[in-house]
PDB file of C-alpha atoms in Angstrom:
ATOM      1  CA  SER A   1    -158.475  26.187 113.482  1.00 73.00           C
ATOM      2  CA  GLY A   2    -157.259  29.618 112.419  1.00 78.00           C
ATOM      3  CA  GLY A   3    -160.772  31.080 112.465  1.00 81.00           C
ATOM      4  CA  GLY A   4    -159.886  33.819 114.937  1.00 83.00           C
ATOM      5  CA  LYS A   5    -161.286  32.438 118.203  1.00 82.00           C
ATOM      6  CA  SER A   6    -158.270  33.236 120.378  1.00 82.00           C
ATOM      7  CA  THR A   7    -157.946  36.597 118.646  1.00 87.00           C
ATOM      8  CA  VAL A   8    -161.349  37.593 120.031  1.00 87.00           C
ATOM      9  CA  GLY A   9    -160.034  36.990 123.562  1.00 87.00           C
ATOM     10  CA  ALA A  10    -156.880  38.986 122.847  1.00 90.00           C
ATOM     11  CA  LEU A  11    -158.974  41.900 121.563  1.00 93.00           C
ATOM     12  CA  LEU A  12    -161.213  41.769 124.628  1.00 93.00           C
ATOM     13  CA  SER A  13    -158.166  41.958 126.913  1.00 92.00           C
ATOM     14  CA  ARG A  14    -156.676  44.754 124.744  1.00 94.00           C
ATOM     15  CA  PHE A  15    -153.457  42.915 123.993  1.00 93.00           C
ATOM     16  CA  TYR A  16    -154.015  44.720 120.719  1.00 91.00           C
ATOM     17  CA  ASP A  17    -156.807  46.869 119.273  1.00 93.00           C
ATOM     18  CA  PRO A  18    -158.944  46.212 116.187  1.00 90.00           C
ATOM     19  CA  VAL A  19    -157.924  47.945 112.965  1.00 91.00           C
ATOM     20  CA  ALA A  20    -161.614  48.568 112.233  1.00 91.00           C
ATOM     21  CA  GLY A  21    -164.698  48.336 114.410  1.00 92.00           C
ATOM     22  CA  ALA A  22    -164.739  48.276 118.204  1.00 94.00           C
ATOM     23  CA  VAL A  23    -165.165  46.002 121.227  1.00 94.00           C
ATOM     24  CA  PHE A  24    -167.859  47.046 123.698  1.00 95.00           C
ATOM     25  CA  LEU A  25    -168.301  46.093 127.345  1.00 93.00           C
ATOM     26  CA  ASP A  26    -171.689  47.011 128.836  1.00 92.00           C
ATOM     27  CA  GLY A  27    -172.187  49.439 125.955  1.00 94.00           C
ATOM     28  CA  ARG A  28    -168.817  51.181 126.319  1.00 95.00           C
ATOM     29  CA  ASP A  29    -165.919  51.016 123.901  1.00 96.00           C
ATOM     30  CA  ILE A  30    -163.153  49.294 125.873  1.00 96.00           C
ATOM     31  CA  LYS A  31    -160.660  51.848 124.532  1.00 95.00           C
ATOM     32  CA  THR A  32    -162.324  54.342 126.909  1.00 96.00           C
ATOM     33  CA  LEU A  33    -161.759  52.083 129.938  1.00 96.00           C
ATOM     34  CA  ASP A  34    -158.634  51.975 132.086  1.00 96.00           C
ATOM     35  CA  VAL A  35    -156.710  48.982 130.756  1.00 94.00           C
ATOM     36  CA  SER A  36    -155.546  47.879 134.238  1.00 91.00           C
ATOM     37  CA  TRP A  37    -159.146  47.894 135.469  1.00 92.00           C
ATOM     38  CA  LEU A  38    -160.281  46.030 132.356  1.00 94.00           C
ATOM     39  CA  ARG A  39    -157.716  43.253 132.714  1.00 92.00           C
ATOM     40  CA  ALA A  40    -158.354  42.959 136.457  1.00 90.00           C
ATOM     41  CA  ASN A  41    -161.979  42.173 135.617  1.00 92.00           C
ATOM     42  CA  ILE A  42    -161.138  39.439 133.101  1.00 93.00           C
ATOM     43  CA  GLY A  43    -160.014  36.065 134.413  1.00 91.00           C
ATOM     44  CA  THR A  44    -158.389  33.830 131.801  1.00 89.00           C
ATOM     45  CA  VAL A  45    -157.800  30.086 131.829  1.00 87.00           C
ATOM     46  CA  SER A  46    -156.081  28.884 128.665  1.00 85.00           C
ATOM     47  CA  GLN A  47    -154.710  25.641 127.290  1.00 80.00           C
ATOM     48  CA  ASP A  48    -151.155  26.733 128.132  1.00 83.00           C
ATOM     49  CA  VAL A  49    -151.220  27.769 131.792  1.00 84.00           C
ATOM     50  CA  THR A  50    -148.368  29.937 133.063  1.00 86.00           C
ATOM     51  CA  LEU A  51    -147.302  29.263 136.655  1.00 88.00           C
ATOM     52  CA  PHE A  52    -144.310  30.824 138.418  1.00 90.00           C
ATOM     53  CA  ASP A  53    -142.098  28.897 140.814  1.00 90.00           C
ATOM     54  CA  GLY A  54    -143.580  29.221 144.287  1.00 91.00           C
ATOM     55  CA  THR A  55    -145.916  27.425 146.642  1.00 94.00           C
ATOM     56  CA  ILE A  56    -149.422  26.332 145.736  1.00 94.00           C
ATOM     57  CA  ALA A  57    -150.860  28.957 148.086  1.00 92.00           C
ATOM     58  CA  GLU A  58    -148.769  31.686 146.424  1.00 91.00           C
ATOM     59  CA  THR A  59    -149.864  30.467 143.000  1.00 92.00           C
ATOM     60  CA  ILE A  60    -153.552  30.680 143.893  1.00 92.00           C
ATOM     61  CA  THR A  61    -153.261  34.190 145.354  1.00 90.00           C
ATOM     62  CA  TYR A  62    -151.039  35.465 142.530  1.00 87.00           C
ATOM     63  CA  ALA A  63    -153.805  37.085 140.438  1.00 76.00           C
ATOM     64  CA  SER A  64    -155.137  39.172 143.339  1.00 70.00           C
ATOM     65  CA  ASP A  65    -153.718  42.683 143.659  1.00 60.00           C
ATOM     66  CA  ALA A  66    -151.020  43.338 146.281  1.00 53.00           C
ATOM     67  CA  SER A  67    -153.318  44.701 149.014  1.00 53.00           C
ATOM     68  CA  ASP A  68    -155.783  41.885 148.439  1.00 60.00           C
ATOM     69  CA  ARG A  69    -153.046  39.235 148.642  1.00 54.00           C
ATOM     70  CA  GLU A  70    -152.052  40.412 152.107  1.00 58.00           C
ATOM     71  CA  SER A  71    -155.618  40.110 153.386  1.00 61.00           C
ATOM     72  CA  ARG A  72    -156.219  36.641 151.951  1.00 65.00           C
ATOM     73  CA  GLY A  73    -156.137  33.959 154.606  1.00 78.00           C
ATOM     74  CA  ARG A  74    -155.686  30.228 154.156  1.00 82.00           C
ATOM     75  CA  ALA A  75    -159.462  29.774 154.393  1.00 88.00           C
ATOM     76  CA  ASP A  76    -159.936  31.903 151.239  1.00 89.00           C
ATOM     77  CA  VAL A  77    -157.322  29.870 149.395  1.00 91.00           C
ATOM     78  CA  VAL A  78    -158.929  26.575 150.462  1.00 91.00           C
ATOM     79  CA  ALA A  79    -162.385  27.815 149.398  1.00 91.00           C
ATOM     80  CA  ALA A  80    -161.055  28.720 145.929  1.00 90.00           C
ATOM     81  CA  ALA A  81    -159.349  25.316 145.671  1.00 91.00           C
ATOM     82  CA  ASP A  82    -162.671  23.679 146.566  1.00 90.00           C
ATOM     83  CA  VAL A  83    -164.458  25.385 143.664  1.00 88.00           C
ATOM     84  CA  ALA A  84    -161.628  24.336 141.344  1.00 88.00           C
ATOM     85  CA  ASN A  85    -161.821  20.646 142.356  1.00 87.00           C
ATOM     86  CA  ALA A  86    -158.233  21.026 143.563  1.00 88.00           C
ATOM     87  CA  ARG A  87    -158.525  20.691 147.328  1.00 90.00           C
ATOM     88  CA  GLY A  88    -158.148  16.904 147.456  1.00 89.00           C
ATOM     89  CA  VAL A  89    -155.176  16.964 145.091  1.00 89.00           C
ATOM     90  CA  ILE A  90    -153.422  19.705 147.087  1.00 94.00           C
ATOM     91  CA  GLU A  91    -154.001  18.155 150.485  1.00 92.00           C
ATOM     92  CA  ALA A  92    -152.624  14.829 149.217  1.00 93.00           C
ATOM     93  CA  PHE A  93    -149.179  16.439 148.850  1.00 93.00           C
ATOM     94  CA  PRO A  94    -146.996  16.046 151.991  1.00 93.00           C
ATOM     95  CA  ASP A  95    -146.582  19.831 152.228  1.00 93.00           C
ATOM     96  CA  GLY A  96    -150.153  20.637 151.175  1.00 93.00           C
ATOM     97  CA  TYR A  97    -150.551  24.302 150.233  1.00 93.00           C
ATOM     98  CA  ASP A  98    -146.845  24.892 150.916  1.00 94.00           C
ATOM     99  CA  THR A  99    -145.845  22.484 148.117  1.00 94.00           C
ATOM    100  CA  ARG A 100    -143.703  24.169 145.463  1.00 94.00           C
ATOM    101  CA  VAL A 101    -145.019  23.952 141.899  1.00 94.00           C
ATOM    102  CA  GLY A 102    -141.680  24.397 140.073  1.00 91.00           C
ATOM    103  CA  GLU A 103    -140.907  26.756 137.200  1.00 89.00           C
ATOM    104  CA  ASN A 104    -144.003  26.901 134.979  1.00 87.00           C
ATOM    105  CA  GLY A 105    -145.608  24.222 137.145  1.00 88.00           C
ATOM    106  CA  ALA A 106    -143.037  21.599 136.140  1.00 90.00           C
ATOM    107  CA  LEU A 107    -143.714  19.542 139.295  1.00 91.00           C
ATOM    108  CA  LEU A 108    -147.441  19.207 138.525  1.00 91.00           C
ATOM    109  CA  SER A 109    -149.498  17.267 135.981  1.00 88.00           C
ATOM    110  CA  GLY A 110    -151.483  19.049 133.281  1.00 86.00           C
ATOM    111  CA  GLY A 111    -154.764  18.571 135.144  1.00 85.00           C
ATOM    112  CA  GLN A 112    -153.273  19.830 138.412  1.00 89.00           C
ATOM    113  CA  LYS A 113    -151.948  22.963 136.695  1.00 89.00           C
ATOM    114  CA  GLN A 114    -155.341  23.687 135.152  1.00 87.00           C
ATOM    115  CA  ARG A 115    -157.107  23.322 138.494  1.00 88.00           C
ATOM    116  CA  LEU A 116    -154.670  25.710 140.177  1.00 91.00           C
ATOM    117  CA  ALA A 117    -155.245  28.188 137.339  1.00 89.00           C
ATOM    118  CA  ILE A 118    -158.998  27.946 137.953  1.00 89.00           C
ATOM    119  CA  ALA A 119    -158.537  28.440 141.716  1.00 90.00           C
ATOM    120  CA  ARG A 120    -156.376  31.488 140.968  1.00 91.00           C
ATOM    121  CA  VAL A 121    -159.146  32.969 138.811  1.00 89.00           C
ATOM    122  CA  VAL A 122    -161.864  32.169 141.360  1.00 89.00           C
ATOM    123  CA  LEU A 123    -159.946  33.943 144.132  1.00 90.00           C
ATOM    124  CA  SER A 124    -159.431  37.067 141.994  1.00 88.00           C
ATOM    125  CA  ASN A 125    -163.232  37.148 141.399  1.00 88.00           C
ATOM    126  CA  PRO A 126    -163.379  38.669 137.889  1.00 91.00           C
ATOM    127  CA  ALA A 127    -166.623  39.808 136.248  1.00 92.00           C
ATOM    128  CA  ILE A 128    -165.703  38.077 132.975  1.00 93.00           C
ATOM    129  CA  LEU A 129    -164.276  34.581 132.589  1.00 91.00           C
ATOM    130  CA  LEU A 130    -162.388  33.795 129.383  1.00 91.00           C
ATOM    131  CA  LEU A 131    -161.778  30.089 128.795  1.00 87.00           C
ATOM    132  CA  ASP A 132    -159.518  29.461 125.808  1.00 85.00           C
ATOM    133  CA  GLU A 133    -159.399  25.727 125.022  1.00 79.00           C
ATOM    134  CA  ALA A 134    -158.888  25.161 128.748  1.00 78.00           C
ATOM    135  CA  THR A 135    -159.406  21.368 128.637  1.00 76.00           C
ATOM    136  CA  SER A 136    -158.204  20.439 125.156  1.00 73.00           C
ATOM    137  CA  ALA A 137    -154.780  19.101 126.255  1.00 67.00           C
ATOM    138  CA  LEU A 138    -156.107  16.884 129.065  1.00 72.00           C
ATOM    139  CA  ASP A 139    -156.920  13.188 129.236  1.00 75.00           C
ATOM    140  CA  ALA A 140    -160.580  12.197 129.614  1.00 77.00           C
ATOM    141  CA  GLN A 141    -160.527  11.813 133.412  1.00 76.00           C
ATOM    142  CA  SER A 142    -158.746  15.119 134.008  1.00 77.00           C
ATOM    143  CA  GLU A 143    -160.988  16.858 131.475  1.00 78.00           C
ATOM    144  CA  ALA A 144    -164.128  15.762 133.323  1.00 80.00           C
ATOM    145  CA  SER A 145    -162.828  17.083 136.648  1.00 79.00           C
ATOM    146  CA  VAL A 146    -161.581  20.367 135.170  1.00 79.00           C
ATOM    147  CA  SER A 147    -164.804  20.882 133.176  1.00 80.00           C
ATOM    148  CA  GLU A 148    -166.829  20.492 136.369  1.00 83.00           C
ATOM    149  CA  ALA A 149    -164.574  23.042 138.084  1.00 82.00           C
ATOM    150  CA  LEU A 150    -164.959  25.482 135.182  1.00 82.00           C
ATOM    151  CA  SER A 151    -168.748  25.199 135.380  1.00 83.00           C
ATOM    152  CA  ARG A 152    -168.609  26.178 139.055  1.00 83.00           C
ATOM    153  CA  ALA A 153    -166.222  29.055 138.356  1.00 85.00           C
ATOM    154  CA  ALA A 154    -168.525  30.379 135.620  1.00 86.00           C
ATOM    155  CA  GLU A 155    -171.520  30.772 137.932  1.00 86.00           C
ATOM    156  CA  GLY A 156    -172.595  34.423 138.175  1.00 87.00           C
ATOM    157  CA  ARG A 157    -170.092  35.574 135.543  1.00 90.00           C
ATOM    158  CA  THR A 158    -170.180  36.445 131.873  1.00 92.00           C
ATOM    159  CA  THR A 159    -168.220  33.553 130.387  1.00 91.00           C
ATOM    160  CA  ILE A 160    -166.620  33.423 126.954  1.00 91.00           C
ATOM    161  CA  LEU A 161    -165.712  29.884 126.007  1.00 88.00           C
ATOM    162  CA  VAL A 162    -163.338  29.211 123.120  1.00 87.00           C
ATOM    163  CA  ALA A 163    -163.669  25.583 122.069  1.00 81.00           C
ATOM    164  CA  HIS A 164    -163.178  23.087 119.280  1.00 75.00           C
ATOM    165  CA  ARG A 165    -165.073  20.360 121.087  1.00 74.00           C
ATOM    166  CA  LEU A 166    -168.738  20.982 120.392  1.00 76.00           C
ATOM    167  CA  ALA A 167    -169.896  18.952 123.388  1.00 73.00           C
ATOM    168  CA  THR A 168    -168.337  21.756 125.426  1.00 74.00           C
ATOM    169  CA  ALA A 169    -169.680  24.592 123.265  1.00 79.00           C
ATOM    170  CA  ARG A 170    -173.302  23.422 123.312  1.00 79.00           C
ATOM    171  CA  ARG A 171    -173.616  24.413 127.005  1.00 79.00           C
ATOM    172  CA  ALA A 172    -173.379  28.078 125.997  1.00 87.00           C
ATOM    173  CA  ASP A 173    -176.407  30.400 125.924  1.00 91.00           C
ATOM    174  CA  ARG A 174    -175.187  31.685 122.557  1.00 93.00           C
ATOM    175  CA  ILE A 175    -172.734  30.099 120.137  1.00 94.00           C
ATOM    176  CA  GLY A 176    -170.736  32.062 117.566  1.00 92.00           C
ATOM    177  CA  VAL A 177    -169.083  30.237 114.678  1.00 91.00           C
ATOM    178  CA  LEU A 178    -165.943  31.888 113.295  1.00 90.00           C
ATOM    179  CA  LYS A 179    -164.485  31.172 109.874  1.00 88.00           C
ATOM    180  CA  ASP A 180    -161.565  33.035 108.292  1.00 88.00           C
ATOM    181  CA  GLY A 181    -161.814  35.780 110.905  1.00 86.00           C
ATOM    182  CA  ARG A 182    -165.544  36.378 110.435  1.00 89.00           C
ATOM    183  CA  LEU A 183    -168.612  35.512 112.473  1.00 91.00           C
ATOM    184  CA  VAL A 184    -170.626  33.337 110.090  1.00 93.00           C
ATOM    185  CA  GLU A 185    -173.336  32.050 112.476  1.00 94.00           C
ATOM    186  CA  CYS A 186    -174.703  32.907 115.903  1.00 95.00           C
ATOM    187  CA  GLY A 187    -177.445  31.302 117.983  1.00 95.00           C
ATOM    188  CA  THR A 188    -178.240  28.501 120.417  1.00 93.00           C
ATOM    189  CA  HIS A 189    -177.246  24.891 119.730  1.00 92.00           C
ATOM    190  CA  GLU A 190    -180.852  24.066 118.829  1.00 93.00           C
ATOM    191  CA  GLN A 191    -181.217  27.049 116.472  1.00 95.00           C
ATOM    192  CA  LEU A 192    -177.975  26.346 114.647  1.00 94.00           C
ATOM    193  CA  MET A 193    -178.718  22.620 114.286  1.00 93.00           C
ATOM    194  CA  LYS A 194    -181.937  23.499 112.390  1.00 94.00           C
ATOM    195  CA  LYS A 195    -179.907  25.089 109.566  1.00 93.00           C
ATOM    196  CA  THR A 196    -179.677  22.359 106.938  1.00 89.00           C
ATOM    197  CA  ASN A 197    -176.484  23.654 105.326  1.00 90.00           C
ATOM    198  CA  GLY A 198    -175.163  25.526 108.358  1.00 92.00           C
ATOM    199  CA  ALA A 199    -171.499  25.658 109.299  1.00 91.00           C
ATOM    200  CA  TYR A 200    -172.163  24.664 112.935  1.00 91.00           C
ATOM    201  CA  ARG A 201    -174.320  21.691 111.976  1.00 92.00           C
ATOM    202  CA  ALA A 202    -171.628  20.499 109.572  1.00 91.00           C
ATOM    203  CA  LEU A 203    -169.025  20.676 112.369  1.00 88.00           C
ATOM    204  CA  VAL A 204    -171.259  18.736 114.768  1.00 89.00           C
ATOM    205  CA  GLU A 205    -171.985  16.016 112.205  1.00 88.00           C
ATOM    206  CA  THR A 206    -168.276  15.698 111.352  1.00 87.00           C
ATOM    207  CA  GLN A 207    -167.344  15.268 115.024  1.00 82.00           C
ATOM    208  CA  LEU A 208    -170.117  12.722 115.595  1.00 81.00           C
ATOM    209  CA  GLN A 209    -168.919  10.678 112.626  1.00 81.00           C
ATOM    210  CA  ALA A 210    -165.349  10.813 113.945  1.00 68.00           C
TER     211      ALA A 210
END
C-alpha cells in the first residue's frame, strides 16, 4: 500500500505528468501524443467503478465515441456482455438491457457493476487495458467470475494489472514490485521467487502464511 501502483496508471493516462523522467508508449513520449487519442486507447477497470444513471445498454456503450455509439446495435452490446460474463445476469432482469442501473450503479451489486465496466471496456476496444485492483472489493464467488471476464478482455491487448493479491499478479508476463514510489524488482514470478531475500518473495510468503 502506498507504493505508487495506482500512480503509474494515472501517469500513463496523463492525469498528471512526471516531474522527472518520461512515460513511453511504443517508443514515443506520451507527451507528444494527442491526449484524447491516448485516453481513447486505454480502457480502465478500477476497484471503484463509476456508472451514470441510465440503462444497462447505455452504460455498456458509454465509452465508445459519439459516432460509434450510434452505429452500435444490440448484437454488439450482447457480445461485449458475453465476454464480461454479464449476459446471464443482465437477461435475468425483467427489463434486460433496458434495466436502469441507478446513480453510480446503486441498483446493482458490486460484481454486477464490475462486469458492466468490463463490457463497457470490451466494446470500446482499447489497445491497452489498465486493471487497478478490479476485483479486490468482491466476494470470492464474484471475484472468480469477474477474474475470468478480465482474462477474456485482456486477450490481444497490452494489459497492466495493479494488484495486492499475488495469486492474481503471478499470471503476468512481467511483474514489477513498487516500494516507496520506486521499482525495486522486475521479472517473472519464477525469477522473482528465486531471490532469497527478494521483496516479491517476502510478499508471497507473507500472504501464504496468512
